[in-house]
Protein backbone atom coordinates (compact mmCIF):
# COMPACT_ATOMS: atom_id res chain seq x y z
CA MET A 1 90.00 90.66 199.92
CA ALA A 2 92.52 89.89 197.18
CA ALA A 3 95.90 91.56 197.38
CA PRO A 4 96.16 94.53 195.02
CA PRO A 5 97.71 93.69 191.63
CA TYR A 6 101.15 95.16 190.98
CA PRO A 7 100.82 98.53 189.25
CA LYS A 8 101.72 98.78 185.58
CA ILE A 9 105.18 100.25 185.08
CA GLU A 10 105.36 102.67 182.20
CA ASN A 11 108.46 102.98 180.07
CA LEU A 12 110.78 105.67 181.39
CA TYR A 13 111.67 107.05 177.96
CA ALA A 14 109.56 108.69 175.27
CA SER A 15 108.84 106.69 172.13
CA LEU A 16 110.26 107.54 168.74
CA ASP A 17 107.49 108.33 166.25
CA GLY A 18 104.86 106.66 168.48
CA GLY A 19 106.36 103.20 168.00
CA GLU A 20 108.17 100.73 170.20
CA ALA A 21 111.62 102.32 169.70
CA ARG A 22 112.66 104.60 172.57
CA ALA A 23 114.50 107.91 172.68
CA VAL A 24 117.01 107.05 175.40
CA GLY A 25 117.64 110.12 177.55
CA VAL A 26 114.31 111.77 176.67
CA LEU A 27 111.96 111.20 179.60
CA LYS A 28 108.36 110.30 178.81
CA ARG A 29 106.99 112.23 181.80
CA PRO A 30 109.78 114.57 182.96
CA ALA A 31 107.62 116.36 185.56
CA ARG A 32 107.01 113.05 187.32
CA THR A 33 110.13 110.98 186.73
CA GLY A 34 112.68 113.78 186.38
CA GLN A 35 112.51 114.50 190.12
CA ILE A 36 113.73 111.04 191.11
CA ALA A 37 117.40 111.34 192.04
CA ARG A 38 118.26 107.64 192.36
CA TRP A 39 116.96 104.70 190.33
CA LEU A 40 117.40 101.03 191.03
CA CYS A 41 117.06 98.47 188.26
CA THR A 42 116.39 94.80 188.89
CA GLU A 43 116.74 91.91 186.50
CA LYS A 44 113.59 90.84 184.66
CA ILE A 45 113.16 87.18 185.51
CA ASP A 46 111.39 85.11 182.88
CA GLY A 47 108.76 83.41 185.02
CA THR A 48 105.25 84.10 186.24
CA ASN A 49 104.25 87.06 188.38
CA ILE A 50 102.97 86.06 191.84
CA ARG A 51 101.44 87.87 194.80
CA VAL A 52 101.91 86.29 198.21
CA SER A 53 99.41 87.90 200.54
CA LEU A 54 99.22 87.84 204.33
CA GLU A 55 95.63 89.02 204.51
CA VAL A 56 92.54 89.17 206.67
CA TYR A 57 90.50 85.98 206.56
CA ASP A 58 86.81 86.54 207.11
CA GLY A 59 85.60 83.07 206.11
CA PRO A 60 84.17 80.31 208.31
CA SER A 61 85.65 80.07 211.78
CA THR A 62 88.25 77.34 211.35
CA SER A 63 91.81 76.88 212.41
CA GLY A 64 94.75 75.32 210.70
CA PRO A 65 98.34 75.84 209.66
CA GLN A 66 97.45 78.65 207.25
CA LEU A 67 95.48 80.77 209.76
CA CYS A 68 96.84 83.08 212.45
CA GLU A 69 94.71 85.53 214.44
CA GLY A 70 92.22 85.98 211.60
CA TYR A 71 94.93 86.21 208.93
CA ARG A 72 95.92 83.72 206.25
CA VAL A 73 98.46 83.39 203.46
CA GLN A 74 96.90 83.45 200.00
CA PHE A 75 98.49 83.26 196.54
CA TYR A 76 97.49 85.17 193.42
CA GLY A 77 98.80 85.56 189.91
CA ARG A 78 99.47 88.89 188.21
CA THR A 79 95.71 89.50 187.98
CA ASN A 80 92.83 88.22 190.10
CA LYS A 81 91.65 86.06 187.19
CA ALA A 82 95.05 84.47 186.48
CA GLN A 83 95.13 80.67 186.57
CA MET A 84 97.94 79.11 188.59
CA PRO A 85 99.17 75.57 187.88
CA ASP A 86 98.93 73.10 190.78
CA PHE A 87 102.71 72.62 191.01
CA ILE A 88 103.18 76.37 191.60
CA GLN A 89 100.41 76.41 194.25
CA GLU A 90 102.07 73.45 195.99
CA TYR A 91 105.49 75.12 195.90
CA LEU A 92 104.12 78.39 197.30
CA GLY A 93 102.12 76.61 200.01
CA ALA A 94 105.23 74.75 201.15
CA THR A 95 107.37 77.88 200.97
CA PHE A 96 105.21 80.60 202.58
CA LYS A 97 103.63 79.51 205.86
CA VAL A 98 101.55 81.88 207.99
CA GLY A 99 103.70 81.01 211.01
CA ASP A 100 106.78 82.39 209.24
CA MET A 101 105.00 85.29 207.55
CA GLN A 102 103.61 86.63 210.85
CA TRP A 103 107.17 87.60 211.87
CA LEU A 104 107.04 90.30 209.19
CA TRP A 105 104.62 92.26 211.38
CA GLN A 106 106.48 95.02 213.17
CA GLY A 107 105.76 96.38 216.63
CA ARG A 108 105.44 99.96 217.82
CA ARG A 109 108.70 101.92 217.67
CA GLY A 110 108.34 103.19 221.22
CA CYS A 111 107.67 99.78 222.76
CA VAL A 112 109.97 99.13 225.73
CA ASN A 113 109.79 95.35 225.25
CA CYS A 114 110.74 94.95 221.58
CA VAL A 115 111.76 98.48 220.46
CA GLY A 116 109.57 98.02 217.37
CA ALA A 117 111.07 94.72 216.22
CA GLY A 118 107.86 92.90 217.09
CA LYS A 119 109.82 90.08 218.74
CA VAL A 120 110.81 89.56 222.34
CA LEU A 121 113.77 87.27 222.94
CA MET A 122 113.29 85.02 225.96
CA ASP A 123 113.93 81.29 226.16
CA THR A 124 112.05 81.24 222.85
CA VAL A 125 111.16 84.04 220.47
CA VAL A 126 107.61 85.29 221.05
CA ARG A 127 105.64 88.00 219.34
CA CYS A 128 105.41 91.17 221.39
CA HIS A 129 102.02 92.29 222.75
CA CYS A 130 102.34 95.62 220.88
CA VAL A 131 102.11 94.01 217.42
CA GLU A 132 98.85 94.70 215.61
CA PRO A 133 98.48 92.49 212.49
CA TYR A 134 98.09 94.19 209.10
CA PRO A 135 98.06 92.96 205.49
CA ILE A 136 101.38 92.48 203.70
CA THR A 137 101.74 91.64 200.01
CA LEU A 138 104.94 90.20 198.57
CA TYR A 139 105.37 90.68 194.81
CA GLY A 140 107.70 88.31 193.07
CA GLU A 141 108.39 85.98 190.20
CA VAL A 142 108.18 82.19 190.31
CA TYR A 143 110.53 80.61 187.78
CA GLY A 144 111.90 77.23 186.87
CA ALA A 145 111.07 74.22 184.75
CA GLY A 146 107.70 74.46 183.02
CA ILE A 147 107.36 78.24 183.58
CA GLN A 148 108.00 80.48 180.54
CA GLY A 149 111.74 80.30 179.74
CA GLY A 150 112.56 79.96 183.45
CA GLY A 151 113.92 76.46 183.03
CA ASN A 152 117.14 78.19 181.97
CA TYR A 153 117.52 79.49 185.53
CA ARG A 154 117.17 76.09 187.22
CA ARG A 155 118.55 72.96 185.63
CA ASP A 156 117.39 70.66 188.46
CA GLY A 157 113.73 70.75 187.40
CA GLY A 158 112.60 72.67 190.50
CA VAL A 159 110.99 76.07 190.91
CA SER A 160 112.02 79.13 192.93
CA PHE A 161 110.67 82.53 193.95
CA ARG A 162 112.39 85.92 193.67
CA LEU A 163 110.96 88.87 195.59
CA PHE A 164 110.97 92.29 193.92
CA ASP A 165 108.58 94.48 195.94
CA VAL A 166 106.52 94.63 199.15
CA LEU A 167 103.33 96.53 199.96
CA VAL A 168 102.47 96.99 203.65
CA ALA A 169 98.95 97.74 204.93
CA GLU A 170 97.88 98.23 201.29
CA LYS A 171 99.47 101.71 201.18
CA HIS A 172 103.20 101.72 202.02
CA TRP A 173 105.83 100.51 199.52
CA LEU A 174 109.09 99.43 201.15
CA THR A 175 112.55 100.67 200.20
CA TRP A 176 114.80 98.22 198.37
CA GLU A 177 116.84 97.72 201.54
CA SER A 178 113.66 96.76 203.43
CA VAL A 179 112.55 94.46 200.57
CA ALA A 180 115.90 92.68 200.88
CA GLY A 181 115.27 92.34 204.64
CA VAL A 182 111.83 90.83 204.00
CA ALA A 183 113.35 88.38 201.50
CA GLU A 184 115.81 87.28 204.17
CA CYS A 185 113.02 86.89 206.77
CA VAL A 186 111.03 84.57 204.47
CA HIS A 187 114.19 82.71 203.36
CA GLN A 188 113.95 83.77 199.72
CA ASP A 189 116.18 85.70 197.33
CA GLY A 190 115.39 89.12 196.00
CA ALA A 191 115.55 89.95 192.31
CA PRO A 192 119.15 90.62 191.24
CA ALA A 193 119.67 94.39 191.38
CA GLY A 194 122.38 96.79 190.41
């Protein structure tokens, strides 16, 4: 199953005369957005929206570097019909491996072996027996040469990924602090925030 597309974000402020201009300080939906005490804004990166999905694989019984216990890493654009250039697919495939992504799975909080971290430190790090795999979707922006105006971000001709949100088990959105932790686990940067 394809990872869910990122939900559309409505403008926070009401429009002036029904046009594109906004009435700053006048909330569009005060009953919904007026209750939020703290907002976090991240930089809009001029690239292409990507979903990196650690998801159930129910295809033919095969094994390989992109399969782990019936899960695989799959890449999607902003929509399920979005076309992705080969060089972006290659970059993502080299960057997000199922072996690294599986460490995002957390264990049970009450586990005496890993205390919920999902990892047990021995001579080598092994996944704890209490970990039950579940889907995880990373939402981010791929930018760089040949992608929108993203060449301005990278002068070396390469591409990069910036993480801006994470959906766990298709129902839990992570806090920004947890998103930053996920970014660190997968060796990527988060979107600049302030």
